[in-house]
Amino acid sequence: MNWDSALADYDRDLRARNAAERTRRAYSVDLAGFIEWVEPQGLSPADVRHRDVRRYAAGLSSAGAAPATVARKLAAIRGLYNFLVRTEWAGQNPAELVSSPKRAEKLPKVLTTEQMRSLLERIPAHTPLELRDRAMLELAYSCGLRCEEIVNLDEGALDFETEQLRVMGKGSKERILPVGEPAQKALERYMQRGRPALATDPRERALFLSKSGKRLSNSDITRRLGLWTREAAMAAGVSPHSLRHSFATHLLEGGADLRTIQELLGHASISTTQVYTRVDAARLRDTYAASHPRA
């Protein structure tokens, strides 16, 4: 098997396992870099050994690649070889013996409840775009949604009668989420006065529409959130994922247990959710240092 065939078959396998398009594109780019490095050495997929992958990773680090970048590229190589071993095109996974560089722990950006309130209430509800943005960000914070999940919401996702939102998460896993009253009201206003003004194609089912009547992109949401954080005079670095982190942290502060937060976020593993206990502990330390007379 040559590299082109290996990549094509792996991409088909990712599609069959419902991997997100963005994930597949990222893997493709990272694997293309590895193949560009390995092909001049005359190595086919079955010829690569762990020492080759180790040399590749070392070269990336020497060239100044961040530990997170090297770790991501190694993960892409591991994923490819897991597939090749499973389909018997390779006898072993050469990336399995190569450890990823340690990444500096980076705690997620979290807004306080007051900052969150200030941000959302700063958005007026007059024009269709304002109505859309208020509903979109209220819903993102109310339900702890990923950016991709916001983009993929269709009309009818929120059942106003049961006050629940139907969300399609990673790996096409569906979850049903409770929705707070402010988000319900904001969405109701948008559906009555905002979306009809933006809709230009009756066949478009997206819940949140651009000014041209199309489904929003991730970058559209990031850009609009940036606009409103500047309006609220907040520091830079607030992303759509910050609203998700804030949702989880505020639930933890309010007494919710980790298993409940895991289910609401759609995390496959509890270890992913445990980062919020570190966020909470970091905030406690900061508060103690700022307020205790003998800190």
mmCIF file of N, CA, C and O in Angstrom, residues 11-102:
data_model
loop_
_atom_site.group_PDB
_atom_site.id
_atom_site.type_symbol
_atom_site.label_atom_id
_atom_site.label_comp_id
_atom_site.label_asym_id
_atom_site.label_seq_id
_atom_site.Cartn_x
_atom_site.Cartn_y
_atom_site.Cartn_z
ATOM 1 N N ASP A 11 -9.294 8.106 5.488
ATOM 2 C CA ASP A 11 -10.323 9.148 5.470
ATOM 3 C C ASP A 11 -11.716 8.518 5.329
ATOM 4 O O ASP A 11 -12.667 8.964 5.984
ATOM 5 N N ARG A 12 -11.843 7.475 4.507
ATOM 6 C CA ARG A 12 -13.129 6.779 4.378
ATOM 7 C C ARG A 12 -13.535 6.148 5.711
ATOM 8 O O ARG A 12 -14.714 6.161 6.094
ATOM 9 N N ASP A 13 -12.548 5.623 6.425
ATOM 10 C CA ASP A 13 -12.833 5.026 7.730
ATOM 11 C C ASP A 13 -13.308 6.085 8.723
ATOM 12 O O ASP A 13 -14.250 5.854 9.492
ATOM 13 N N LEU A 14 -12.673 7.262 8.701
ATOM 14 C CA LEU A 14 -13.087 8.354 9.587
ATOM 15 C C LEU A 14 -14.513 8.800 9.270
ATOM 16 O O LEU A 14 -15.309 9.072 10.170
ATOM 17 N N ARG A 15 -14.830 8.877 7.977
ATOM 18 C CA ARG A 15 -16.191 9.239 7.563
ATOM 19 C C ARG A 15 -17.203 8.222 8.092
ATOM 20 O O ARG A 15 -18.261 8.577 8.609
ATOM 21 N N ALA A 16 -16.853 6.948 7.952
ATOM 22 C CA ALA A 16 -17.763 5.876 8.387
ATOM 23 C C ALA A 16 -17.989 5.932 9.894
ATOM 24 O O ALA A 16 -19.039 5.520 10.387
ATOM 25 N N ARG A 17 -16.991 6.467 10.627
ATOM 26 C CA ARG A 17 -17.121 6.565 12.084
ATOM 27 C C ARG A 17 -17.630 7.940 12.521
ATOM 28 O O ARG A 17 -17.532 8.324 13.674
ATOM 29 N N ASN A 18 -18.165 8.688 11.535
ATOM 30 C CA ASN A 18 -18.802 9.987 11.797
ATOM 31 C C ASN A 18 -17.860 11.026 12.394
ATOM 32 O O ASN A 18 -18.269 11.866 13.193
ATOM 33 N N ALA A 19 -16.576 10.985 12.005
ATOM 34 C CA ALA A 19 -15.646 12.023 12.445
ATOM 35 C C ALA A 19 -16.048 13.353 11.798
ATOM 36 O O ALA A 19 -16.472 13.385 10.640
ATOM 37 N N ALA A 20 -15.908 14.429 12.538
ATOM 38 C CA ALA A 20 -16.281 15.748 12.013
ATOM 39 C C ALA A 20 -15.386 16.116 10.846
ATOM 40 O O ALA A 20 -14.210 15.722 10.788
ATOM 41 N N GLU A 21 -15.938 16.881 9.911
ATOM 42 C CA GLU A 21 -15.165 17.282 8.729
ATOM 43 C C GLU A 21 -13.921 18.055 9.135
ATOM 44 O O GLU A 21 -12.843 17.879 8.559
ATOM 45 N N ARG A 22 -14.048 18.910 10.150
ATOM 46 C CA ARG A 22 -12.901 19.696 10.598
ATOM 47 C C ARG A 22 -11.800 18.790 11.143
ATOM 48 O O ARG A 22 -10.606 19.029 10.922
ATOM 49 N N THR A 23 -12.187 17.729 11.842
ATOM 50 C CA THR A 23 -11.212 16.770 12.375
ATOM 51 C C THR A 23 -10.495 16.061 11.230
ATOM 52 O O THR A 23 -9.268 15.894 11.247
ATOM 53 N N ARG A 24 -11.267 15.648 10.239
ATOM 54 C CA ARG A 24 -10.657 14.951 9.095
ATOM 55 C C ARG A 24 -9.687 15.853 8.347
ATOM 56 O O ARG A 24 -8.614 15.416 7.924
ATOM 57 N N ARG A 25 -10.057 17.122 8.192
ATOM 58 C CA ARG A 25 -9.160 18.065 7.513
ATOM 59 C C ARG A 25 -7.871 18.256 8.304
ATOM 60 O O ARG A 25 -6.778 18.303 7.731
ATOM 61 N N ALA A 26 -7.991 18.363 9.620
ATOM 62 C CA ALA A 26 -6.813 18.560 10.467
ATOM 63 C C ALA A 26 -5.878 17.354 10.382
ATOM 64 O O ALA A 26 -4.651 17.500 10.263
ATOM 65 N N TYR A 27 -6.454 16.152 10.423
ATOM 66 C CA TYR A 27 -5.638 14.943 10.289
ATOM 67 C C TYR A 27 -4.934 14.920 8.937
ATOM 68 O O TYR A 27 -3.756 14.565 8.837
ATOM 69 N N SER A 28 -5.662 15.296 7.904
ATOM 70 C CA SER A 28 -5.099 15.280 6.555
ATOM 71 C C SER A 28 -3.894 16.208 6.448
ATOM 72 O O SER A 28 -2.853 15.843 5.874
ATOM 73 N N VAL A 29 -4.016 17.399 7.018
ATOM 74 C CA VAL A 29 -2.913 18.369 6.964
ATOM 75 C C VAL A 29 -1.711 17.855 7.754
ATOM 76 O O VAL A 29 -0.568 17.908 7.284
ATOM 77 N N ASP A 30 -1.962 17.348 8.963
ATOM 78 C CA ASP A 30 -0.854 16.865 9.796
ATOM 79 C C ASP A 30 -0.163 15.651 9.170
ATOM 80 O O ASP A 30 1.065 15.542 9.206
ATOM 81 N N LEU A 31 -0.941 14.754 8.586
ATOM 82 C CA LEU A 31 -0.348 13.566 7.963
ATOM 83 C C LEU A 31 0.390 13.919 6.682
ATOM 84 O O LEU A 31 1.408 13.308 6.363
ATOM 85 N N ALA A 32 -0.089 14.930 5.968
ATOM 86 C CA ALA A 32 0.605 15.368 4.749
ATOM 87 C C ALA A 32 2.014 15.853 5.088
ATOM 88 O O ALA A 32 2.968 15.609 4.345
ATOM 89 N N GLY A 33 2.155 16.545 6.233
ATOM 90 C CA GLY A 33 3.477 17.004 6.657
ATOM 91 C C GLY A 33 4.409 15.847 6.964
ATOM 92 O O GLY A 33 5.594 15.872 6.613
ATOM 93 N N PHE A 34 3.878 14.811 7.603
ATOM 94 C CA PHE A 34 4.691 13.633 7.922
ATOM 95 C C PHE A 34 5.109 12.903 6.645
ATOM 96 O O PHE A 34 6.275 12.507 6.484
ATOM 97 N N ILE A 35 4.167 12.764 5.718
ATOM 98 C CA ILE A 35 4.471 12.058 4.464
ATOM 99 C C ILE A 35 5.508 12.831 3.638
ATOM 100 O O ILE A 35 6.409 12.243 3.031
ATOM 101 N N GLU A 36 5.395 14.143 3.655
ATOM 102 C CA GLU A 36 6.370 14.984 2.937
ATOM 103 C C GLU A 36 7.778 14.774 3.499
ATOM 104 O O GLU A 36 8.762 14.842 2.780
ATOM 105 N N TRP A 37 7.855 14.476 4.788
ATOM 106 C CA TRP A 37 9.155 14.239 5.422
ATOM 107 C C TRP A 37 9.659 12.823 5.158
ATOM 108 O O TRP A 37 10.850 12.596 4.949
ATOM 109 N N VAL A 38 8.756 11.839 5.133
ATOM 110 C CA VAL A 38 9.169 10.446 5.090
ATOM 111 C C VAL A 38 9.360 9.905 3.662
ATOM 112 O O VAL A 38 10.195 9.019 3.428
ATOM 113 N N GLU A 39 8.599 10.433 2.708
ATOM 114 C CA GLU A 39 8.670 9.898 1.333
ATOM 115 C C GLU A 39 10.054 10.000 0.699
ATOM 116 O O GLU A 39 10.494 9.036 0.044
ATOM 117 N N PRO A 40 10.757 11.132 0.841
ATOM 118 C CA PRO A 40 12.093 11.205 0.226
ATOM 119 C C PRO A 40 13.067 10.157 0.749
ATOM 120 O O PRO A 40 14.099 9.894 0.134
ATOM 121 N N GLN A 41 12.716 9.561 1.886
ATOM 122 C CA GLN A 41 13.578 8.519 2.445
ATOM 123 C C GLN A 41 13.227 7.133 1.899
ATOM 124 O O GLN A 41 13.809 6.123 2.294
ATOM 125 N N GLY A 42 12.246 7.100 0.980
ATOM 126 C CA GLY A 42 11.870 5.848 0.336
ATOM 127 C C GLY A 42 11.098 4.900 1.222
ATOM 128 O O GLY A 42 11.086 3.683 0.980
ATOM 129 N N LEU A 43 10.424 5.445 2.239
ATOM 130 C CA LEU A 43 9.693 4.592 3.173
ATOM 131 C C LEU A 43 8.214 4.538 2.819
ATOM 132 O O LEU A 43 7.561 5.571 2.675
ATOM 133 N N SER A 44 7.691 3.339 2.688
ATOM 134 C CA SER A 44 6.251 3.151 2.494
ATOM 135 C C SER A 44 5.585 3.108 3.868
ATOM 136 O O SER A 44 6.272 3.032 4.897
ATOM 137 N N PRO A 45 4.253 3.123 3.938
ATOM 138 C CA PRO A 45 3.596 3.045 5.250
ATOM 139 C C PRO A 45 4.038 1.845 6.086
ATOM 140 O O PRO A 45 4.193 1.942 7.296
ATOM 141 N N ALA A 46 4.254 0.692 5.419
ATOM 142 C CA ALA A 46 4.633 -0.515 6.159
ATOM 143 C C ALA A 46 6.092 -0.493 6.613
ATOM 144 O O ALA A 46 6.487 -1.271 7.486
ATOM 145 N N ASP A 47 6.899 0.418 6.040
ATOM 146 C CA ASP A 47 8.331 0.457 6.364
ATOM 147 C C ASP A 47 8.661 1.321 7.580
ATOM 148 O O ASP A 47 9.741 1.196 8.159
ATOM 149 N N VAL A 48 7.765 2.214 7.952
ATOM 150 C CA VAL A 48 8.057 3.183 9.018
ATOM 151 C C VAL A 48 8.195 2.479 10.366
ATOM 152 O O VAL A 48 7.385 1.626 10.728
ATOM 153 N N ARG A 49 9.241 2.852 11.105
ATOM 154 C CA ARG A 49 9.490 2.301 12.438
ATOM 155 C C ARG A 49 9.447 3.420 13.477
ATOM 156 O O ARG A 49 9.452 4.588 13.144
ATOM 157 N N HIS A 50 9.449 3.015 14.735
ATOM 158 C CA HIS A 50 9.305 4.018 15.791
ATOM 159 C C HIS A 50 10.434 5.036 15.785
ATOM 160 O O HIS A 50 10.253 6.204 16.105
ATOM 161 N N ARG A 51 11.657 4.599 15.381
ATOM 162 C CA ARG A 51 12.783 5.538 15.347
ATOM 163 C C ARG A 51 12.558 6.632 14.303
ATOM 164 O O ARG A 51 13.001 7.765 14.475
ATOM 165 N N ASP A 52 11.832 6.294 13.213
ATOM 166 C CA ASP A 52 11.532 7.301 12.185
ATOM 167 C C ASP A 52 10.563 8.346 12.736
ATOM 168 O O ASP A 52 10.744 9.554 12.533
ATOM 169 N N VAL A 53 9.547 7.871 13.433
ATOM 170 C CA VAL A 53 8.565 8.800 14.011
ATOM 171 C C VAL A 53 9.232 9.653 15.081
ATOM 172 O O VAL A 53 8.973 10.861 15.191
ATOM 173 N N ARG A 54 10.155 9.042 15.872
ATOM 174 C CA ARG A 54 10.851 9.803 16.911
ATOM 175 C C ARG A 54 11.723 10.895 16.290
ATOM 176 O O ARG A 54 11.773 12.022 16.782
ATOM 177 N N ARG A 55 12.408 10.564 15.205
ATOM 178 C CA ARG A 55 13.236 11.565 14.515
ATOM 179 C C ARG A 55 12.377 12.695 13.959
ATOM 180 O O ARG A 55 12.752 13.869 14.006
ATOM 181 N N TYR A 56 11.226 12.337 13.433
ATOM 182 C CA TYR A 56 10.315 13.356 12.886
ATOM 183 C C TYR A 56 9.854 14.309 13.991
ATOM 184 O O TYR A 56 9.891 15.539 13.830
ATOM 185 N N ALA A 57 9.460 13.747 15.127
ATOM 186 C CA ALA A 57 8.997 14.581 16.243
ATOM 187 C C ALA A 57 10.126 15.459 16.768
ATOM 188 O O ALA A 57 9.921 16.640 17.079
ATOM 189 N N ALA A 58 11.327 14.897 16.851
ATOM 190 C CA ALA A 58 12.481 15.669 17.328
ATOM 191 C C ALA A 58 12.783 16.820 16.379
ATOM 192 O O ALA A 58 13.123 17.938 16.805
ATOM 193 N N GLY A 59 12.646 16.557 15.072
ATOM 194 C CA GLY A 59 12.875 17.612 14.083
ATOM 195 C C GLY A 59 11.880 18.746 14.212
ATOM 196 O O GLY A 59 12.233 19.924 14.077
ATOM 197 N N LEU A 60 10.628 18.402 14.477
ATOM 198 C CA LEU A 60 9.603 19.432 14.676
ATOM 199 C C LEU A 60 9.938 20.309 15.873
ATOM 200 O O LEU A 60 9.839 21.537 15.818
ATOM 201 N N SER A 61 10.340 19.666 16.969
ATOM 202 C CA SER A 61 10.681 20.410 18.183
ATOM 203 C C SER A 61 11.886 21.309 17.948
ATOM 204 O O SER A 61 11.906 22.466 18.387
ATOM 205 N N SER A 62 12.887 20.781 17.245
ATOM 206 C CA SER A 62 14.093 21.573 16.957
ATOM 207 C C SER A 62 13.772 22.785 16.095
ATOM 208 O O SER A 62 14.428 23.831 16.189
ATOM 209 N N ALA A 63 12.751 22.634 15.240
ATOM 210 C CA ALA A 63 12.360 23.733 14.352
ATOM 211 C C ALA A 63 11.482 24.762 15.067
ATOM 212 O O ALA A 63 11.062 25.744 14.455
ATOM 213 N N GLY A 64 11.197 24.520 16.347
ATOM 214 C CA GLY A 64 10.438 25.499 17.129
ATOM 215 C C GLY A 64 8.958 25.222 17.264
ATOM 216 O O GLY A 64 8.212 26.068 17.770
ATOM 217 N N ALA A 65 8.512 24.036 16.842
ATOM 218 C CA ALA A 65 7.084 23.712 16.981
ATOM 219 C C ALA A 65 6.726 23.594 18.462
ATOM 220 O O ALA A 65 7.497 23.054 19.256
ATOM 221 N N ALA A 66 5.571 24.109 18.822
ATOM 222 C CA ALA A 66 5.114 24.055 20.213
ATOM 223 C C ALA A 66 4.833 22.605 20.613
ATOM 224 O O ALA A 66 4.467 21.788 19.765
ATOM 225 N N PRO A 67 4.995 22.274 21.894
ATOM 226 C CA PRO A 67 4.694 20.904 22.348
ATOM 227 C C PRO A 67 3.295 20.443 21.950
ATOM 228 O O PRO A 67 3.107 19.280 21.580
ATOM 229 N N ALA A 68 2.314 21.353 22.013
ATOM 230 C CA ALA A 68 0.948 20.978 21.645
ATOM 231 C C ALA A 68 0.858 20.607 20.170
ATOM 232 O O ALA A 68 0.111 19.697 19.785
ATOM 233 N N THR A 69 1.624 21.301 19.327
ATOM 234 C CA THR A 69 1.630 21.012 17.887
ATOM 235 C C THR A 69 2.246 19.646 17.616
ATOM 236 O O THR A 69 1.709 18.849 16.839
ATOM 237 N N VAL A 70 3.379 19.367 18.268
ATOM 238 C CA VAL A 70 4.042 18.071 18.091
ATOM 239 C C VAL A 70 3.123 16.952 18.578
ATOM 240 O O VAL A 70 2.973 15.920 17.910
ATOM 241 N N ALA A 71 2.486 17.158 19.720
ATOM 242 C CA ALA A 71 1.576 16.140 20.272
ATOM 243 C C ALA A 71 0.415 15.881 19.318
ATOM 244 O O ALA A 71 -0.003 14.729 19.130
ATOM 245 N N ARG A 72 -0.113 16.947 18.709
ATOM 246 C CA ARG A 72 -1.239 16.789 17.782
ATOM 247 C C ARG A 72 -0.821 15.982 16.556
ATOM 248 O O ARG A 72 -1.543 15.105 16.085
ATOM 249 N N LYS A 73 0.358 16.283 16.021
ATOM 250 C CA LYS A 73 0.835 15.580 14.830
ATOM 251 C C LYS A 73 1.114 14.106 15.132
ATOM 252 O O LYS A 73 0.827 13.224 14.322
ATOM 253 N N LEU A 74 1.650 13.839 16.314
ATOM 254 C CA LEU A 74 1.869 12.447 16.714
ATOM 255 C C LEU A 74 0.545 11.712 16.872
ATOM 256 O O LEU A 74 0.426 10.538 16.518
ATOM 257 N N ALA A 75 -0.460 12.401 17.376
ATOM 258 C CA ALA A 75 -1.787 11.785 17.522
ATOM 259 C C ALA A 75 -2.363 11.418 16.159
ATOM 260 O O ALA A 75 -3.008 10.367 16.007
ATOM 261 N N ALA A 76 -2.135 12.283 15.167
ATOM 262 C CA ALA A 76 -2.620 11.992 13.815
ATOM 263 C C ALA A 76 -1.925 10.747 13.249
ATOM 264 O O ALA A 76 -2.570 9.889 12.618
ATOM 265 N N ILE A 77 -0.616 10.641 13.488
ATOM 266 C CA ILE A 77 0.131 9.476 12.999
ATOM 267 C C ILE A 77 -0.343 8.205 13.715
ATOM 268 O O ILE A 77 -0.540 7.156 13.098
ATOM 269 N N ARG A 78 -0.561 8.304 15.022
ATOM 270 C CA ARG A 78 -1.076 7.148 15.768
ATOM 271 C C ARG A 78 -2.430 6.694 15.223
ATOM 272 O O ARG A 78 -2.698 5.508 15.080
ATOM 273 N N GLY A 79 -3.281 7.682 14.938
ATOM 274 C CA GLY A 79 -4.603 7.350 14.418
ATOM 275 C C GLY A 79 -4.525 6.616 13.096
ATOM 276 O O GLY A 79 -5.237 5.619 12.872
ATOM 277 N N LEU A 80 -3.659 7.099 12.201
ATOM 278 C CA LEU A 80 -3.493 6.443 10.902
ATOM 279 C C LEU A 80 -3.019 5.005 11.084
ATOM 280 O O LEU A 80 -3.565 4.068 10.477
ATOM 281 N N TYR A 81 -2.011 4.817 11.943
ATOM 282 C CA TYR A 81 -1.448 3.475 12.099
ATOM 283 C C TYR A 81 -2.354 2.538 12.892
ATOM 284 O O TYR A 81 -2.324 1.319 12.686
ATOM 285 N N ASN A 82 -3.168 3.080 13.770
ATOM 286 C CA ASN A 82 -4.181 2.224 14.407
ATOM 287 C C ASN A 82 -5.084 1.609 13.344
ATOM 288 O O ASN A 82 -5.441 0.429 13.398
ATOM 289 N N PHE A 83 -5.448 2.438 12.350
ATOM 290 C CA PHE A 83 -6.282 1.953 11.250
ATOM 291 C C PHE A 83 -5.522 0.927 10.403
ATOM 292 O O PHE A 83 -6.070 -0.130 10.043
ATOM 293 N N LEU A 84 -4.253 1.225 10.068
ATOM 294 C CA LEU A 84 -3.479 0.324 9.205
ATOM 295 C C LEU A 84 -3.227 -1.028 9.889
ATOM 296 O O LEU A 84 -3.235 -2.077 9.234
ATOM 297 N N VAL A 85 -3.012 -1.000 11.210
ATOM 298 C CA VAL A 85 -2.828 -2.262 11.939
ATOM 299 C C VAL A 85 -4.141 -3.049 11.956
ATOM 300 O O VAL A 85 -4.164 -4.269 11.742
ATOM 301 N N ARG A 86 -5.242 -2.331 12.197
ATOM 302 C CA ARG A 86 -6.558 -2.985 12.256
ATOM 303 C C ARG A 86 -6.920 -3.631 10.922
ATOM 304 O O ARG A 86 -7.557 -4.678 10.881
ATOM 305 N N THR A 87 -6.522 -2.987 9.820
ATOM 306 C CA THR A 87 -6.844 -3.514 8.491
ATOM 307 C C THR A 87 -5.718 -4.382 7.922
ATOM 308 O O THR A 87 -5.750 -4.756 6.754
ATOM 309 N N GLU A 88 -4.700 -4.641 8.776
ATOM 310 C CA GLU A 88 -3.586 -5.540 8.441
ATOM 311 C C GLU A 88 -2.712 -5.037 7.305
ATOM 312 O O GLU A 88 -2.076 -5.830 6.604
ATOM 313 N N TRP A 89 -2.663 -3.711 7.120
ATOM 314 C CA TRP A 89 -1.725 -3.135 6.153
ATOM 315 C C TRP A 89 -0.396 -2.791 6.818
ATOM 316 O O TRP A 89 0.583 -2.452 6.147
ATOM 317 N N ALA A 90 -0.371 -2.830 8.131
ATOM 318 C CA ALA A 90 0.872 -2.612 8.875
ATOM 319 C C ALA A 90 0.887 -3.573 10.051
ATOM 320 O O ALA A 90 -0.163 -3.928 10.599
ATOM 321 N N GLY A 91 2.096 -4.022 10.438
ATOM 322 C CA GLY A 91 2.200 -4.997 11.512
ATOM 323 C C GLY A 91 2.235 -4.377 12.893
ATOM 324 O O GLY A 91 1.969 -5.052 13.888
ATOM 325 N N GLN A 92 2.583 -3.078 12.966
ATOM 326 C CA GLN A 92 2.678 -2.429 14.268
ATOM 327 C C GLN A 92 2.423 -0.931 14.103
ATOM 328 O O GLN A 92 2.455 -0.407 12.988
ATOM 329 N N ASN A 93 2.154 -0.289 15.226
ATOM 330 C CA ASN A 93 1.967 1.158 15.223
ATOM 331 C C ASN A 93 3.264 1.799 15.691
ATOM 332 O O ASN A 93 3.566 1.800 16.888
ATOM 333 N N PRO A 94 4.058 2.368 14.768
ATOM 334 C CA PRO A 94 5.374 2.896 15.137
ATOM 335 C C PRO A 94 5.297 4.147 16.018
ATOM 336 O O PRO A 94 6.287 4.511 16.642
ATOM 337 N N ALA A 95 4.135 4.787 16.067
ATOM 338 C CA ALA A 95 4.008 5.997 16.887
ATOM 339 C C ALA A 95 3.654 5.679 18.328
ATOM 340 O O ALA A 95 3.714 6.559 19.193
ATOM 341 N N GLU A 96 3.308 4.413 18.584
ATOM 342 C CA GLU A 96 2.855 4.052 19.930
ATOM 343 C C GLU A 96 3.975 4.142 20.949
ATOM 344 O O GLU A 96 3.746 4.412 22.129
ATOM 345 N N LEU A 97 5.205 3.912 20.515
ATOM 346 C CA LEU A 97 6.350 3.941 21.425
ATOM 347 C C LEU A 97 6.977 5.324 21.536
ATOM 348 O O LEU A 97 7.960 5.498 22.259
ATOM 349 N N VAL A 98 6.416 6.291 20.831
ATOM 350 C CA VAL A 98 6.963 7.656 20.865
ATOM 351 C C VAL A 98 6.067 8.499 21.765
ATOM 352 O O VAL A 98 4.895 8.729 21.462
ATOM 353 N N SER A 99 6.606 8.949 22.876
ATOM 354 C CA SER A 99 5.795 9.728 23.822
ATOM 355 C C SER A 99 5.654 11.170 23.345
ATOM 356 O O SER A 99 6.579 11.739 22.766
ATOM 357 N N SER A 100 4.493 11.726 23.586
ATOM 358 C CA SER A 100 4.238 13.120 23.223
ATOM 359 C C SER A 100 4.927 14.039 24.224
ATOM 360 O O SER A 100 5.023 13.718 25.409
ATOM 361 N N PRO A 101 5.412 15.191 23.750
ATOM 362 C CA PRO A 101 6.033 16.143 24.693
ATOM 363 C C PRO A 101 5.008 16.665 25.673
ATOM 364 O O PRO A 101 3.825 16.782 25.346
ATOM 365 N N LYS A 102 5.459 16.944 26.884
ATOM 366 C CA LYS A 102 4.545 17.454 27.899
ATOM 367 C C LYS A 102 4.146 18.880 27.552
ATOM 368 O O LYS A 102 4.982 19.712 27.224
#
